[in-house]
């Protein structure tokens, strides 16, 4: 008999997410993903000065912060006709690189690793590493004081829970180091962006910040610590866990989904705007031999099961034409998240999609050798390898920027006036996956503004054809032997690095200013 | 944080030094150090904290994780007992729900609210289920009302929780804690995101004195929000000389005043110029980004457009000069800058805004 399980809140993610699964014979038979919070930034943006969008959309998310400011700036780069000079490109790269590494560290250690460890195992540590002994003492003293929040309570252990004291104590130690490492990464963003989260320095045409050598040295000193953590702790832990105690999870391919993957171009290499470190691409039905170039024209969103209406019940709308007419009581709707589709189909975005569309040899060799299939472990492996790839490239950009410094004034911004009419789309390959912003300017003001974000792709509800979103599809077949312990469900969901606040955007239903722009 | 120092067997002398530093940090005289030391050492249990995210982006949680002195690990392991925090806690689903229920029943906690509270319709933000037997979505406003009742003190963290922040004008009509839940117990710590020093400092102050620090009329601690950004801005001399950034591409203007780029520094109370962010490596104005006024109740919509000179204040003389040339009209600048400053003082010279 089918058993319905509701998980709300799904913690250790950004935003508010509710997952419902139907379990039959110990495995998930059907699933529904619900974004349960909406604010509605676009209500304010319409009719406003376009640059406000850079500031406001940055507040979409405080975890993978800055990517919205960057997507918005790229959108306005296009709409304003700005050409970003080399220093501006490099400064954007340096900020995004720091964010990528810091975010991935946090996603694995602080948000996901707790799903795989029994923290009480620390008490059994018998080694003599003074750092690990200090952690053991601390955890034991918390247990004695009967005050172990926020590490307990949790779901019960299962066959994938790590209970070896040595491994768990090491991971707890890395959990604490990870908090520090990601704070250093955020500091790297702040050096050029003023602060982090919510940097303030990226605008159309480049950045507001004027580089100086002292700051660049500060950045380099700090980013070296982050690189060290990525290469010598994070990547090594993933290799150890993936090839060792968690190998069965990877080989079982739990949490695979549709095998449709999409990623965007990122880390611009020069002023041409055509050369990137990552080219991006599209893989359909797991056909890794046929990577197609990404075509923004093929993106469109459905609201069939979301709390919005489209004029004339259109099945899909492209972002430039996007409407968001809010309907809180709509029958059949169950999420504030829209359902983006590419060429009409659902696609996964994020590090696994990045790996499947760029197929870096070192990574592909490892997963092939270990026979790891797409799923939640593969997602963590791809995430850590992506961090390694960034770590291997970031110092090159530091040197490039340093090289520019001796050669006359550094112009980092065109500072073009706001155009009367314009149109722009800005793409970012964010730590969570492919992000795009779309804007139409008329009369010097925003006439339409849309965000299609990673978690809208991954966390979407069903579309007009009743086709499930990625979270939902990837949950089918996940083992839940004990209905009170659906830990595999959250392991899978968290491996996507969900960001629900990003995923949800609403346009004011009652504003005349907006309604007159709706194409009926 | 201080207890972590003692537990790590730091000498008594170093511990007292840290307490003295914290006293100064909180705007107190060093003679308060023994009182802070007593409060931290003699606390029988760690302070329970319940942290609820309403319409948030988790930016304040992230900022908290950027704390440097004390570090987040020291705060989590030694200073507070974080009963509920949905971005950090290990528990999930019904396990998390129960942890929250238990903490609320026990009472006496510091309630931290992050994010705005939707007032247009409670369904704009739901977290958890109504009960173990009723899986209907539970509006966060209901949970917050329950949590507010049993809280010892409430910290509205970040601009969304203080006055709605960027969400004020949204369809969900996000509002702050004091407006929706009540004013009595509320300490407002605005900024977008919050400055983690402000949170740590407020908690230590509360543990030491068992009451809120002195607050301004907007319920912000005076020790953090007692002065105007413009008054302490390192670019202030350029304002006085009438040297304004008009073109980000001109390196000569790199550290000029950002007023013509929409800077709200003259309207804004905060210690950003001295405290900075991320271990004080920078802050918005240092990176040449105009202040958006994120510690003020007007933020954001009341300050829009953000990157355009504020219309409600005219700098004398500038009206007749095209703004693109202001920064480079050398002959006029000095007189113009001084005049602007005088008018600026009379319009914004509300140094006393903070005082009761």
Short mmCIF file of N, CA and C in Angstrom, two decimals, chain A residues 216-306:
data_model
loop_
_atom_site.label_atom_id
_atom_site.label_comp_id
_atom_site.label_asym_id
_atom_site.label_seq_id
_atom_site.Cartn_x
_atom_site.Cartn_y
_atom_site.Cartn_z
N UNK A 216 44.87 43.31 -4.40
CA UNK A 216 45.10 42.09 -5.18
C UNK A 216 45.95 41.10 -4.39
N UNK A 217 46.93 41.62 -3.65
CA UNK A 217 47.77 40.75 -2.81
C UNK A 217 46.93 40.13 -1.69
N UNK A 218 46.06 40.98 -1.11
CA UNK A 218 45.17 40.49 -0.05
C UNK A 218 44.28 39.35 -0.59
N UNK A 219 43.76 39.56 -1.80
CA UNK A 219 42.93 38.54 -2.44
C UNK A 219 43.74 37.26 -2.63
N UNK A 220 44.95 37.42 -3.15
CA UNK A 220 45.76 36.23 -3.46
C UNK A 220 46.08 35.45 -2.20
N UNK A 221 46.46 36.17 -1.14
CA UNK A 221 46.79 35.48 0.12
C UNK A 221 45.59 34.68 0.63
N UNK A 222 44.42 35.29 0.52
CA UNK A 222 43.21 34.63 1.05
C UNK A 222 42.78 33.48 0.15
N UNK A 223 42.80 33.71 -1.16
CA UNK A 223 42.29 32.67 -2.07
C UNK A 223 43.20 31.44 -2.04
N UNK A 224 44.49 31.64 -1.72
CA UNK A 224 45.38 30.49 -1.61
C UNK A 224 44.93 29.53 -0.50
N UNK A 225 44.37 30.11 0.56
CA UNK A 225 43.87 29.26 1.66
C UNK A 225 42.65 28.47 1.19
N UNK A 226 41.80 29.13 0.39
CA UNK A 226 40.61 28.46 -0.11
C UNK A 226 41.01 27.35 -1.09
N UNK A 227 41.95 27.67 -1.98
CA UNK A 227 42.44 26.68 -2.95
C UNK A 227 43.01 25.47 -2.21
N UNK A 228 43.77 25.74 -1.15
CA UNK A 228 44.37 24.67 -0.37
C UNK A 228 43.29 23.75 0.21
N UNK A 229 42.22 24.36 0.74
CA UNK A 229 41.14 23.55 1.31
C UNK A 229 40.46 22.72 0.21
N UNK A 230 40.22 23.35 -0.95
CA UNK A 230 39.53 22.65 -2.04
C UNK A 230 40.36 21.45 -2.51
N UNK A 231 41.64 21.67 -2.72
CA UNK A 231 42.46 20.61 -3.32
C UNK A 231 42.89 19.55 -2.30
N UNK A 232 43.18 20.00 -1.07
CA UNK A 232 43.78 19.07 -0.11
C UNK A 232 42.82 18.52 0.93
N UNK A 233 41.65 19.10 1.05
CA UNK A 233 40.67 18.56 1.99
C UNK A 233 39.42 18.10 1.24
N UNK A 234 38.75 19.02 0.55
CA UNK A 234 37.47 18.73 -0.09
C UNK A 234 37.60 17.61 -1.14
N UNK A 235 38.46 17.83 -2.11
CA UNK A 235 38.60 16.86 -3.22
C UNK A 235 39.09 15.51 -2.69
N UNK A 236 40.00 15.54 -1.71
CA UNK A 236 40.51 14.27 -1.16
C UNK A 236 39.42 13.54 -0.37
N UNK A 237 38.61 14.29 0.38
CA UNK A 237 37.50 13.66 1.11
C UNK A 237 36.53 13.00 0.13
N UNK A 238 36.24 13.71 -0.97
CA UNK A 238 35.29 13.17 -1.94
C UNK A 238 35.85 11.89 -2.58
N UNK A 239 37.12 11.95 -2.93
CA UNK A 239 37.74 10.75 -3.54
C UNK A 239 37.72 9.58 -2.55
N UNK A 240 38.01 9.89 -1.29
CA UNK A 240 38.03 8.83 -0.27
C UNK A 240 36.62 8.25 -0.06
N UNK A 241 35.65 9.14 0.14
CA UNK A 241 34.29 8.67 0.43
C UNK A 241 33.68 7.99 -0.80
N UNK A 242 33.90 8.61 -1.97
CA UNK A 242 33.28 8.11 -3.20
C UNK A 242 33.84 6.76 -3.61
N UNK A 243 35.14 6.56 -3.38
CA UNK A 243 35.75 5.28 -3.77
C UNK A 243 35.70 4.28 -2.62
N UNK A 244 35.33 4.76 -1.43
CA UNK A 244 35.34 3.91 -0.25
C UNK A 244 33.96 3.68 0.33
N UNK A 245 33.71 4.26 1.52
CA UNK A 245 32.47 3.93 2.23
C UNK A 245 31.18 4.30 1.49
N UNK A 246 31.22 5.28 0.61
CA UNK A 246 29.99 5.65 -0.08
C UNK A 246 29.93 5.15 -1.53
N UNK A 247 30.89 4.29 -1.90
CA UNK A 247 30.90 3.76 -3.26
C UNK A 247 29.58 3.08 -3.66
N UNK A 248 28.98 2.30 -2.73
CA UNK A 248 27.71 1.67 -3.11
C UNK A 248 26.62 2.68 -3.50
N UNK A 249 26.62 3.87 -2.85
CA UNK A 249 25.62 4.90 -3.19
C UNK A 249 25.86 5.37 -4.63
N UNK A 250 27.13 5.62 -4.95
CA UNK A 250 27.48 6.11 -6.28
C UNK A 250 27.18 5.07 -7.35
N UNK A 251 27.48 3.82 -7.05
CA UNK A 251 27.26 2.78 -8.05
C UNK A 251 25.78 2.48 -8.24
N UNK A 252 24.99 2.68 -7.18
CA UNK A 252 23.55 2.44 -7.30
C UNK A 252 22.88 3.53 -8.15
N UNK A 253 23.56 4.69 -8.28
CA UNK A 253 22.99 5.77 -9.09
C UNK A 253 21.67 6.28 -8.55
N UNK A 254 21.55 6.32 -7.23
CA UNK A 254 20.29 6.80 -6.64
C UNK A 254 20.13 8.29 -6.93
N UNK A 255 18.96 8.68 -7.46
CA UNK A 255 18.69 10.10 -7.67
C UNK A 255 19.08 10.63 -9.03
N UNK A 256 19.07 9.77 -10.05
CA UNK A 256 19.53 10.18 -11.38
C UNK A 256 18.59 11.11 -12.14
N UNK A 257 17.38 10.72 -12.31
CA UNK A 257 16.44 11.58 -13.04
C UNK A 257 16.43 11.34 -14.53
N UNK A 258 16.21 12.43 -15.29
CA UNK A 258 15.97 12.30 -16.73
C UNK A 258 17.23 12.11 -17.58
N UNK A 259 18.39 12.42 -17.01
CA UNK A 259 19.62 12.43 -17.83
C UNK A 259 19.59 13.49 -18.93
N UNK A 260 18.85 14.56 -18.68
CA UNK A 260 18.92 15.74 -19.56
C UNK A 260 19.71 16.81 -18.81
N UNK A 261 20.77 17.31 -19.44
CA UNK A 261 21.66 18.24 -18.74
C UNK A 261 21.91 19.50 -19.56
N UNK A 262 22.02 20.60 -18.83
CA UNK A 262 22.21 21.88 -19.51
C UNK A 262 23.15 22.76 -18.69
N UNK A 263 24.14 23.36 -19.33
CA UNK A 263 25.00 24.32 -18.63
C UNK A 263 25.34 25.48 -19.54
N UNK A 264 25.72 26.59 -18.94
CA UNK A 264 25.98 27.81 -19.71
C UNK A 264 27.46 28.14 -19.78
N UNK A 265 27.83 29.06 -20.69
CA UNK A 265 29.22 29.47 -20.79
C UNK A 265 29.64 30.28 -19.56
N UNK A 266 30.87 30.11 -19.10
CA UNK A 266 31.31 30.90 -17.93
C UNK A 266 32.83 31.05 -17.87
N UNK A 267 33.19 32.04 -17.11
CA UNK A 267 34.55 32.54 -16.96
C UNK A 267 35.07 33.00 -18.32
N UNK A 268 34.61 34.19 -18.64
CA UNK A 268 34.95 34.84 -19.90
C UNK A 268 36.48 34.97 -19.99
N UNK A 269 37.03 34.61 -21.14
CA UNK A 269 38.49 34.58 -21.28
C UNK A 269 39.05 35.90 -21.79
N UNK A 270 38.26 36.64 -22.56
CA UNK A 270 38.78 37.89 -23.12
C UNK A 270 37.62 38.85 -23.46
N UNK A 271 38.00 39.97 -24.07
CA UNK A 271 37.00 40.99 -24.35
C UNK A 271 36.05 40.63 -25.49
N UNK A 272 36.37 39.59 -26.26
CA UNK A 272 35.51 39.24 -27.39
C UNK A 272 34.13 38.77 -26.91
N UNK A 273 34.08 38.24 -25.69
CA UNK A 273 32.81 37.72 -25.19
C UNK A 273 32.44 36.39 -25.81
N UNK A 274 33.38 35.79 -26.57
CA UNK A 274 33.07 34.52 -27.25
C UNK A 274 33.87 33.36 -26.69
N UNK A 275 34.95 33.67 -25.98
CA UNK A 275 35.82 32.62 -25.49
C UNK A 275 35.63 32.46 -23.97
N UNK A 276 35.36 31.24 -23.54
CA UNK A 276 35.09 30.99 -22.13
C UNK A 276 35.89 29.78 -21.65
N UNK A 277 36.19 29.76 -20.34
CA UNK A 277 36.81 28.56 -19.75
C UNK A 277 35.88 27.36 -19.91
N UNK A 278 34.60 27.57 -19.60
CA UNK A 278 33.60 26.51 -19.78
C UNK A 278 32.68 26.93 -20.92
N UNK A 279 32.52 26.08 -21.91
CA UNK A 279 31.72 26.47 -23.07
C UNK A 279 30.22 26.31 -22.85
N UNK A 280 29.85 25.41 -21.96
CA UNK A 280 28.43 25.15 -21.76
C UNK A 280 27.89 24.25 -22.87
N UNK A 281 26.68 23.75 -22.69
CA UNK A 281 26.10 22.89 -23.72
C UNK A 281 24.89 22.14 -23.19
N UNK A 282 24.35 21.31 -24.07
CA UNK A 282 23.12 20.60 -23.76
C UNK A 282 23.28 19.13 -24.10
N UNK A 283 22.94 18.25 -23.13
CA UNK A 283 22.94 16.81 -23.36
C UNK A 283 21.53 16.29 -23.12
N UNK A 284 21.01 15.54 -24.08
CA UNK A 284 19.64 15.06 -23.97
C UNK A 284 19.61 13.53 -23.91
N UNK A 285 18.77 13.01 -23.02
CA UNK A 285 18.60 11.55 -22.84
C UNK A 285 19.92 10.83 -22.59
N UNK A 286 20.82 11.49 -21.89
CA UNK A 286 22.08 10.84 -21.53
C UNK A 286 23.01 10.58 -22.69
N UNK A 287 22.75 11.21 -23.83
CA UNK A 287 23.59 10.98 -25.00
C UNK A 287 24.84 11.87 -24.95
N UNK A 288 25.84 11.39 -24.22
CA UNK A 288 27.03 12.20 -23.97
C UNK A 288 27.85 12.45 -25.25
N UNK A 289 27.62 11.65 -26.27
CA UNK A 289 28.36 11.83 -27.51
C UNK A 289 27.81 12.95 -28.38
N UNK A 290 26.68 13.51 -27.99
CA UNK A 290 26.05 14.54 -28.84
C UNK A 290 25.73 15.78 -28.04
N UNK A 291 26.78 16.50 -27.60
CA UNK A 291 26.57 17.75 -26.85
C UNK A 291 26.19 18.85 -27.84
N UNK A 292 25.06 19.49 -27.60
CA UNK A 292 24.60 20.57 -28.47
C UNK A 292 24.92 21.92 -27.84
N UNK A 293 25.14 22.94 -28.67
CA UNK A 293 25.32 24.28 -28.08
C UNK A 293 24.01 24.77 -27.45
N UNK A 294 24.14 25.56 -26.38
CA UNK A 294 22.97 26.11 -25.70
C UNK A 294 22.35 27.21 -26.54
N UNK A 295 21.04 27.14 -26.73
CA UNK A 295 20.32 28.15 -27.51
C UNK A 295 19.25 28.79 -26.62
N UNK A 296 19.49 30.03 -26.19
CA UNK A 296 18.58 30.72 -25.27
C UNK A 296 17.15 30.82 -25.78
N UNK A 297 16.99 30.78 -27.11
CA UNK A 297 15.64 30.90 -27.70
C UNK A 297 14.77 29.69 -27.35
N UNK A 298 15.39 28.59 -26.95
CA UNK A 298 14.61 27.37 -26.68
C UNK A 298 14.10 27.30 -25.24
N UNK A 299 14.39 28.37 -24.44
CA UNK A 299 13.95 28.36 -23.04
C UNK A 299 12.54 28.94 -22.94
N UNK A 300 11.66 28.25 -22.23
CA UNK A 300 10.31 28.77 -22.00
C UNK A 300 9.78 28.17 -20.70
N UNK A 301 8.83 28.86 -20.07
CA UNK A 301 8.34 28.40 -18.76
C UNK A 301 6.84 28.10 -18.79
N UNK A 302 6.48 27.07 -18.03
CA UNK A 302 5.08 26.70 -17.85
C UNK A 302 4.64 27.08 -16.43
N UNK A 303 3.35 27.42 -16.29
CA UNK A 303 2.82 27.65 -14.93
C UNK A 303 1.60 26.77 -14.67
N UNK A 304 1.50 25.66 -15.42
CA UNK A 304 0.31 24.81 -15.34
C UNK A 304 0.02 24.35 -13.92
N UNK A 305 1.08 24.07 -13.14
CA UNK A 305 0.87 23.60 -11.76
C UNK A 305 1.47 24.56 -10.74
N UNK A 306 1.65 25.81 -11.15
CA UNK A 306 2.21 26.82 -10.25
C UNK A 306 1.13 27.84 -9.92
#
